[in-house]
Amino acid sequence: MTRPNDDPPRQPMRKVIAASLSGALLEWYDFNLYGLSAALVFNRLFFPDADPLIGTLLSLATFGVGFVSRPIGALLFGHLGDRVGRKQILVATMMIIGGATFLIGLLPDYDTIGVWAPVLLVTLRLVQGLGLGGEFGGASLLTVEHAPRHSRGFWGSLPQTGGPIGYLIAVAVVSLFALLPEDAFLSWGWRVPFLLSAVLLVVGLLVRLKIEETPAFHRVKAAEAQARVPLLTALRRYPRSVVVGFGARLGEAGTSQVYQPFAISFVTTSLGFGQGVALTGVVLYNLLGLALMPVAGAVSDRVGRRPLYLAGGVIVALTAFPYFWLLEMGSAWWAWTAMALAAVGGAVCMSSLQATLFTEMFGVRVRYSGMSFAYQTSAMVAGFVPAAATSLLVAFDGATWPVALLVVGLGAVSVVSTLFMRETRHVDTAELEAASGRDTPGAGG
């Protein structure tokens, strides 16, 4: 029988990052591809009889539906990840996400099958969200549980760059096919980016199948110390971590939905800019986030997670009104400036730290379940922010101050949550129970 201290050989971090990042890239390519399509074409293909603004609202609502199934995925795959292991679940979630995205590319539109078109679209979006619900926790743990303690922030930030990289690839592919004549793009061109997800899926699976289980979970499994019902154990022993994690994530998740899918719709539909202006601005947002995320992760290894995350929430709240003022100045350059600088608070100071921070907040026996539940329940709420923001535009005759106030509120939630957060930079991620747990290591569960 394997002894708990007989750890498997430690994997090279470049191999670990390749396995984690490949899935994160596919995950965010697929999810952001849907967001782009919801803002640009789904309103015309699946809701053609609606007023343009209402059609956009309905399209963005289907975007939000994918977030509803994310907590369900967190419950299912978090449980399995804490009971069976990180690696196997990561393979399953990747296949679910990639398969649903590929099938979206094959869907007939409203003119072909009527109401069944949006019904099938929503169904596949729910399946996509189910897989995504388990992806973040597994990819984060694969990296952070392998990483050296003194540089966990840096290594943990690298899978988070899958967000901007996936988005940039999605924008590039959609923009390429958008150069087609409009009839061709609406007929078949929009489908190709969804079908191309199969390439990312195959590559990602080949990489992930070669990675070993994390040393932390290997010890738990060797000692047969898995919790019977990991989520219930996490809720009982780490209630503070669950609540704080939910709130801390909400500010970043909600505002990122304003700065990306909502911003594209608002700039093109309400402000009258071309799609190229909107997409360029969001590209700048993601490029700045991509460049600074590893820097923020490395800084957190020196100053701590809490102060940097707190700064992100403050920046989000303070820049909400200036963001919309710049957008409404009527210049593409001011719009691009606003959309680029919006990345500093949410994408850089908050998103870059989440994989490491959420891992450190829970003991290894319940970590997959606890962090996934906190992360994905907040994502579920955030998923409806674009529809809520669009509803505010409709209700207030196009005025942006209610949307700005919504962003301020989201940033404030993150600030308050972070104030209740413990610093986690020095915790041992291999311990069965985290320092914040309310019982002794290995007891109960």
Coordinates of C-alpha atoms in Angstrom, one line a residue, residues 40-445:
L40 CA -23.1 40.5 -32.9
V41 CA -25.2 37.9 -34.7
F42 CA -27.4 35.7 -32.5
N43 CA -30.0 38.5 -32.1
R44 CA -30.5 38.4 -35.9
L45 CA -30.3 34.6 -36.4
F46 CA -32.2 33.3 -33.4
F47 CA -34.5 36.3 -32.5
P48 CA -35.1 37.9 -35.9
D49 CA -38.7 39.2 -35.1
A50 CA -37.7 41.4 -32.1
D51 CA -36.8 45.1 -32.0
P52 CA -33.0 45.4 -32.4
L53 CA -32.4 46.5 -28.8
I54 CA -34.8 43.9 -27.4
G55 CA -33.3 41.3 -29.7
T56 CA -29.9 42.1 -28.3
L57 CA -31.4 41.9 -24.7
L58 CA -32.8 38.4 -25.5
S59 CA -29.5 37.3 -27.1
L60 CA -27.5 38.5 -24.0
A61 CA -30.0 36.7 -21.8
T62 CA -29.1 33.4 -23.5
F63 CA -25.4 34.3 -22.8
G64 CA -26.4 34.6 -19.1
V65 CA -28.2 31.2 -19.1
G66 CA -24.8 29.5 -19.5
F67 CA -23.9 30.8 -16.1
V68 CA -26.9 29.2 -14.4
S69 CA -25.5 25.7 -15.0
R70 CA -22.0 26.7 -13.8
P71 CA -22.8 26.1 -10.0
I72 CA -24.3 22.7 -11.0
G73 CA -21.0 21.9 -12.7
A74 CA -19.2 23.1 -9.7
L75 CA -21.2 20.8 -7.4
L76 CA -20.8 17.8 -9.7
F77 CA -17.2 18.1 -10.8
G78 CA -16.0 19.6 -7.5
H79 CA -17.3 16.5 -5.7
L80 CA -15.6 14.2 -8.1
G81 CA -12.4 16.2 -8.1
D82 CA -12.1 15.9 -4.3
R83 CA -13.0 12.3 -4.4
V84 CA -11.4 10.9 -7.5
G85 CA -8.7 13.4 -8.5
R86 CA -8.0 16.6 -10.4
K87 CA -6.7 15.1 -13.7
Q88 CA -9.6 12.9 -14.7
I89 CA -12.2 15.6 -14.1
L90 CA -10.2 18.1 -16.1
V91 CA -10.3 15.8 -19.1
A92 CA -14.1 15.4 -18.7
T93 CA -14.8 19.1 -18.4
M94 CA -12.7 19.9 -21.5
M95 CA -14.6 17.4 -23.6
I96 CA -18.0 18.8 -22.4
I97 CA -17.1 22.4 -23.1
G98 CA -15.5 21.7 -26.5
G99 CA -18.3 19.3 -27.6
A100 CA -21.1 21.8 -26.8
T101 CA -19.3 24.6 -28.6
F102 CA -18.8 22.4 -31.7
L103 CA -22.5 21.6 -31.8
I104 CA -23.5 25.2 -31.6
G105 CA -21.7 25.7 -34.9
L106 CA -24.0 23.1 -36.4
L107 CA -27.3 24.6 -35.2
P108 CA -30.0 25.6 -37.7
D109 CA -31.3 29.1 -37.3
Y110 CA -34.8 30.5 -36.5
D111 CA -35.8 30.7 -40.2
T112 CA -35.1 26.9 -40.6
I113 CA -36.7 25.3 -37.5
G114 CA -38.5 28.2 -35.8
V115 CA -38.6 28.3 -32.0
W116 CA -36.5 25.1 -31.7
A117 CA -33.5 27.1 -32.8
P118 CA -33.3 29.3 -29.6
V119 CA -34.3 26.3 -27.5
L120 CA -31.4 24.2 -28.8
L121 CA -29.1 27.2 -28.4
V122 CA -30.0 27.6 -24.8
T123 CA -29.7 23.9 -24.2
L124 CA -26.1 23.8 -25.6
R125 CA -25.3 26.9 -23.6
L126 CA -26.4 25.2 -20.4
V127 CA -24.2 22.2 -21.3
Q128 CA -21.3 24.5 -22.0
G129 CA -21.7 26.1 -18.6
L130 CA -21.9 22.7 -16.9
G131 CA -18.4 21.9 -18.1
L132 CA -17.1 25.3 -17.3
G133 CA -18.4 25.0 -13.8
G134 CA -15.7 22.3 -13.1
E135 CA -12.9 23.7 -15.2
F136 CA -11.7 26.6 -13.2
G137 CA -11.2 24.7 -9.9
G138 CA -9.4 21.8 -11.6
A139 CA -7.1 24.0 -13.7
S140 CA -6.3 26.2 -10.7
L141 CA -5.5 23.2 -8.4
L142 CA -3.4 21.5 -11.1
T143 CA -1.1 24.6 -11.2
V144 CA -1.1 25.9 -7.6
E145 CA -0.8 22.5 -5.9
H146 CA 2.3 21.8 -8.1
A147 CA 3.8 25.3 -7.6
P148 CA 6.6 26.2 -5.1
R149 CA 5.2 28.1 -2.2
H150 CA 7.3 31.2 -2.7
S151 CA 6.0 31.7 -6.3
R152 CA 2.5 30.4 -6.2
G153 CA 1.1 33.8 -7.1
F154 CA 3.1 34.0 -10.3
W155 CA 2.4 30.4 -11.4
G156 CA -1.2 30.7 -10.5
S157 CA -1.7 33.8 -12.6
L158 CA -0.6 32.0 -15.8
P159 CA -3.7 29.8 -16.2
Q160 CA -5.7 33.0 -15.7
T161 CA -4.1 34.4 -18.8
G162 CA -6.2 31.8 -20.7
G163 CA -9.1 34.3 -20.3
P164 CA -7.5 37.1 -22.4
I165 CA -5.7 34.7 -24.7
G166 CA -8.9 32.8 -25.4
Y167 CA -10.8 36.0 -26.0
L168 CA -8.2 37.4 -28.3
I169 CA -8.2 34.2 -30.4
A170 CA -12.0 34.4 -30.5
V171 CA -12.0 38.0 -31.6
A172 CA -9.4 37.3 -34.3
V173 CA -11.2 34.3 -35.7
V174 CA -14.6 36.1 -35.7
S175 CA -13.1 39.3 -37.2
L176 CA -11.6 37.2 -40.0
F177 CA -14.8 35.6 -41.0
A178 CA -16.7 38.9 -40.5
L179 CA -14.8 40.2 -43.5
L180 CA -17.0 37.9 -45.6
P181 CA -20.0 39.5 -47.4
E182 CA -22.8 39.9 -44.8
D183 CA -25.0 37.2 -46.3
A184 CA -22.2 34.7 -46.3
F185 CA -21.2 35.5 -42.7
L186 CA -24.8 35.2 -41.4
S187 CA -25.3 32.0 -43.4
W188 CA -22.2 30.0 -42.6
G189 CA -19.3 32.3 -41.7
W190 CA -20.3 32.6 -38.0
R191 CA -20.3 28.8 -37.6
V192 CA -16.6 28.2 -38.5
P193 CA -15.2 29.7 -35.3
F194 CA -17.4 27.3 -33.3
L195 CA -16.3 24.4 -35.3
L196 CA -12.7 25.3 -35.0
S197 CA -12.9 24.7 -31.2
A198 CA -12.5 21.0 -32.1
V199 CA -8.8 21.7 -32.9
L200 CA -8.2 23.3 -29.5
L201 CA -10.0 20.4 -27.8
V202 CA -7.8 17.7 -29.4
V203 CA -4.6 19.6 -28.6
G204 CA -5.7 20.2 -25.0
L205 CA -6.7 16.6 -24.4
L206 CA -3.3 15.3 -25.7
V207 CA -1.5 17.6 -23.2
R208 CA -3.8 16.9 -20.3
L209 CA -3.7 13.1 -20.6
K210 CA 0.1 13.2 -20.0
I211 CA 0.1 15.2 -16.8
E212 CA 0.3 13.5 -13.3
E213 CA -2.0 14.0 -10.4
T214 CA -1.1 16.8 -8.0
P215 CA 1.1 15.9 -5.0
A216 CA -1.4 17.3 -2.5
F217 CA -4.3 15.2 -3.7
H218 CA -2.0 12.1 -4.1
R219 CA -1.3 12.3 -0.3
V220 CA -5.0 12.6 0.5
K221 CA -5.9 9.6 -1.7
A222 CA -3.0 7.5 -0.4
A223 CA -4.1 8.2 3.1
E224 CA -7.8 7.5 2.1
A225 CA -8.6 10.8 3.7
Q226 CA -11.2 12.1 1.2
A227 CA -14.2 13.8 2.6
R228 CA -17.4 11.8 2.1
V229 CA -19.4 14.9 0.9
P230 CA -16.7 17.5 0.2
L231 CA -19.1 20.5 -0.4
L232 CA -21.0 19.9 2.9
T233 CA -17.7 19.7 4.7
A234 CA -16.4 22.9 3.0
L235 CA -19.6 24.7 3.9
R236 CA -19.4 23.6 7.5
R237 CA -15.6 24.2 8.1
Y238 CA -15.0 27.1 5.8
P239 CA -18.3 29.2 5.7
R240 CA -16.3 32.4 5.8
S241 CA -14.1 31.4 2.9
V242 CA -17.2 30.5 0.8
V243 CA -19.0 33.8 1.5
V244 CA -15.8 36.0 1.1
G245 CA -14.9 34.1 -2.1
F246 CA -18.3 34.7 -3.6
G247 CA -18.2 38.4 -2.9
A248 CA -14.6 38.9 -3.9
R249 CA -15.2 37.2 -7.2
L250 CA -18.5 39.0 -7.9
G251 CA -16.9 42.4 -8.4
E252 CA -14.5 41.1 -11.0
A253 CA -16.9 38.7 -12.7
G254 CA -19.7 41.2 -13.0
T255 CA -17.6 44.1 -14.2
S256 CA -15.8 42.0 -16.8
Q257 CA -19.3 41.3 -18.3
V258 CA -19.9 45.0 -18.5
Y259 CA -16.5 45.7 -20.1
Q260 CA -16.8 43.0 -22.7
P261 CA -20.1 41.6 -24.0
F262 CA -22.2 44.6 -22.8
A263 CA -19.6 47.1 -24.0
I264 CA -19.6 45.6 -27.5
S265 CA -23.3 45.8 -27.7
F266 CA -23.5 49.3 -26.2
V267 CA -20.8 50.8 -28.4
T268 CA -22.3 49.4 -31.6
T269 CA -26.1 49.6 -30.9
S270 CA -26.4 52.8 -28.7
L271 CA -23.4 54.9 -29.6
G272 CA -23.3 54.0 -33.3
F273 CA -19.7 53.0 -33.6
G274 CA -18.8 50.2 -36.0
Q275 CA -18.1 46.7 -34.8
G276 CA -14.4 47.3 -35.5
V277 CA -14.2 50.1 -32.9
A278 CA -15.9 47.9 -30.3
L279 CA -13.8 44.9 -31.0
T280 CA -10.6 46.9 -31.0
G281 CA -11.4 48.3 -27.6
V282 CA -12.0 44.9 -26.1
V283 CA -8.8 43.6 -27.7
L284 CA -6.9 46.4 -25.9
Y285 CA -8.7 45.5 -22.6
N286 CA -7.5 41.9 -23.0
L287 CA -4.0 42.7 -24.2
L288 CA -3.4 45.0 -21.2
G289 CA -4.7 42.3 -18.9
L290 CA -2.6 39.6 -20.5
A291 CA 0.6 41.6 -20.2
L292 CA 0.1 42.6 -16.5
M293 CA -1.5 39.4 -15.1
P294 CA 1.8 37.6 -14.5
V295 CA 3.3 40.8 -13.0
A296 CA 0.4 41.1 -10.6
G297 CA 0.8 37.5 -9.6
A298 CA 4.5 37.9 -8.9
V299 CA 3.8 41.1 -6.9
S300 CA 1.3 39.2 -4.8
D301 CA 4.1 36.8 -3.8
R302 CA 5.9 39.7 -2.2
V303 CA 3.1 41.9 -0.8
G304 CA 0.3 39.4 -0.3
R305 CA -2.9 38.6 -2.1
R306 CA -5.2 40.7 0.1
P307 CA -3.8 44.2 -0.6
L308 CA -3.6 43.7 -4.3
Y309 CA -7.1 42.3 -4.6
L310 CA -8.4 45.2 -2.4
A311 CA -6.8 47.7 -4.8
G312 CA -8.6 46.0 -7.7
G313 CA -12.0 46.5 -6.1
V314 CA -11.3 50.1 -5.3
I315 CA -10.1 50.9 -8.9
V316 CA -13.3 49.3 -10.3
A317 CA -15.5 51.4 -8.1
L318 CA -13.6 54.7 -8.7
T319 CA -13.4 54.3 -12.5
A320 CA -17.0 53.3 -13.2
F321 CA -18.4 56.8 -14.1
P322 CA -15.2 58.0 -15.9
Y323 CA -15.4 54.8 -18.0
F324 CA -18.8 55.7 -19.4
W325 CA -17.9 59.4 -19.7
L326 CA -15.0 58.5 -22.0
L327 CA -17.2 56.1 -24.0
E328 CA -19.8 58.9 -24.7
M329 CA -17.3 61.5 -25.8
G330 CA -17.9 60.4 -29.4
S331 CA -14.3 59.6 -30.2
A332 CA -13.0 56.1 -31.0
W333 CA -9.7 57.0 -29.3
W334 CA -11.5 57.9 -26.0
A335 CA -13.6 54.7 -26.2
W336 CA -10.4 52.7 -26.7
T337 CA -8.7 54.4 -23.7
A338 CA -11.7 53.6 -21.5
M339 CA -11.9 50.0 -22.5
A340 CA -8.2 49.4 -22.1
L341 CA -7.8 51.0 -18.7
A342 CA -10.8 49.1 -17.4
A343 CA -8.6 46.0 -17.3
V344 CA -6.4 47.4 -14.5
G345 CA -8.8 46.8 -11.7
G346 CA -10.7 43.7 -12.6
A347 CA -8.6 41.7 -15.0
V348 CA -5.2 42.6 -13.5
C349 CA -5.6 43.1 -9.8
M350 CA -8.4 40.6 -9.2
S351 CA -8.6 38.0 -11.9
S352 CA -4.8 37.3 -11.9
L353 CA -4.9 36.3 -8.3
Q354 CA -8.1 34.2 -8.2
A355 CA -6.6 30.7 -9.0
T356 CA -4.0 31.1 -6.2
L357 CA -6.2 32.9 -3.7
F358 CA -9.1 30.5 -3.9
T359 CA -6.8 27.5 -3.7
E360 CA -5.2 28.8 -0.5
M361 CA -8.6 29.5 1.2
F362 CA -9.6 25.8 1.5
G363 CA -8.0 22.6 2.8
V364 CA -7.0 20.1 0.2
R365 CA -9.7 17.6 1.1
V366 CA -12.5 19.9 0.1
R367 CA -10.7 22.4 -2.0
Y368 CA -12.1 21.6 -5.5
S369 CA -15.7 21.7 -4.1
G370 CA -15.3 24.8 -1.9
M371 CA -13.5 27.0 -4.4
S372 CA -15.6 26.0 -7.4
F373 CA -18.8 26.6 -5.5
A374 CA -17.8 30.1 -4.4
Y375 CA -16.4 31.0 -7.8
Q376 CA -19.2 29.7 -9.9
T377 CA -22.2 30.9 -7.9
S378 CA -20.8 34.4 -8.2
A379 CA -20.3 33.8 -11.9
M380 CA -23.9 32.8 -12.2
V381 CA -25.0 36.1 -10.8
A382 CA -22.5 38.0 -13.0
G383 CA -23.7 36.2 -16.1
F384 CA -26.9 38.2 -16.1
V385 CA -25.1 41.6 -15.7
P386 CA -25.1 42.3 -19.5
A387 CA -28.8 41.7 -19.6
A388 CA -29.4 43.8 -16.5
A389 CA -27.2 46.6 -17.8
T390 CA -29.1 46.6 -21.1
S391 CA -32.4 46.6 -19.2
L392 CA -31.2 49.7 -17.3
L393 CA -30.5 51.4 -20.7
V394 CA -34.0 50.6 -21.9
A395 CA -35.6 51.7 -18.6
F396 CA -33.7 55.1 -18.4
D397 CA -33.9 56.0 -22.1
G398 CA -30.3 55.3 -22.9
A399 CA -28.8 57.0 -19.8
T400 CA -25.6 55.3 -18.7
W401 CA -25.4 56.6 -15.1
P402 CA -27.5 53.6 -13.8
V403 CA -25.1 51.2 -15.4
A404 CA -22.1 53.0 -13.9
L405 CA -23.8 52.9 -10.5
L406 CA -24.2 49.1 -11.0
V407 CA -20.5 48.8 -11.6
V408 CA -19.7 50.9 -8.5
G409 CA -21.9 48.5 -6.5
L410 CA -20.1 45.4 -7.9
G411 CA -16.7 46.9 -7.0
A412 CA -18.0 47.8 -3.5
V413 CA -19.0 44.2 -2.9
S414 CA -15.5 43.0 -3.7
V415 CA -14.0 45.7 -1.5
V416 CA -16.1 44.8 1.5
S417 CA -15.5 41.0 0.9
T418 CA -11.7 41.5 0.7
L419 CA -11.7 43.5 4.0
F420 CA -13.0 40.3 5.7
M421 CA -10.4 38.1 3.9
R422 CA -7.4 36.6 5.6
E423 CA -4.0 36.9 4.0
T424 CA -3.1 33.4 2.5
R425 CA 0.3 33.9 1.0
H426 CA 2.1 31.8 3.5
V427 CA -0.3 28.9 3.9
D428 CA 0.7 25.3 3.1
T429 CA -1.5 24.1 0.3
A430 CA -0.6 20.5 1.1
E431 CA -2.2 20.5 4.5
L432 CA -5.4 18.5 4.8
E433 CA -7.1 21.5 6.5
A434 CA -6.4 25.2 5.8
A435 CA -5.4 27.5 8.6
S436 CA -8.9 29.1 8.4
G437 CA -10.6 25.7 9.2
R438 CA -12.4 25.4 12.5
D439 CA -11.3 21.9 13.4
T440 CA -8.1 19.8 13.6
P441 CA -6.5 18.3 10.5
G442 CA -8.1 15.2 9.4
A443 CA -11.0 15.2 11.8
G444 CA -14.4 14.2 10.7
G445 CA -15.8 14.7 7.2

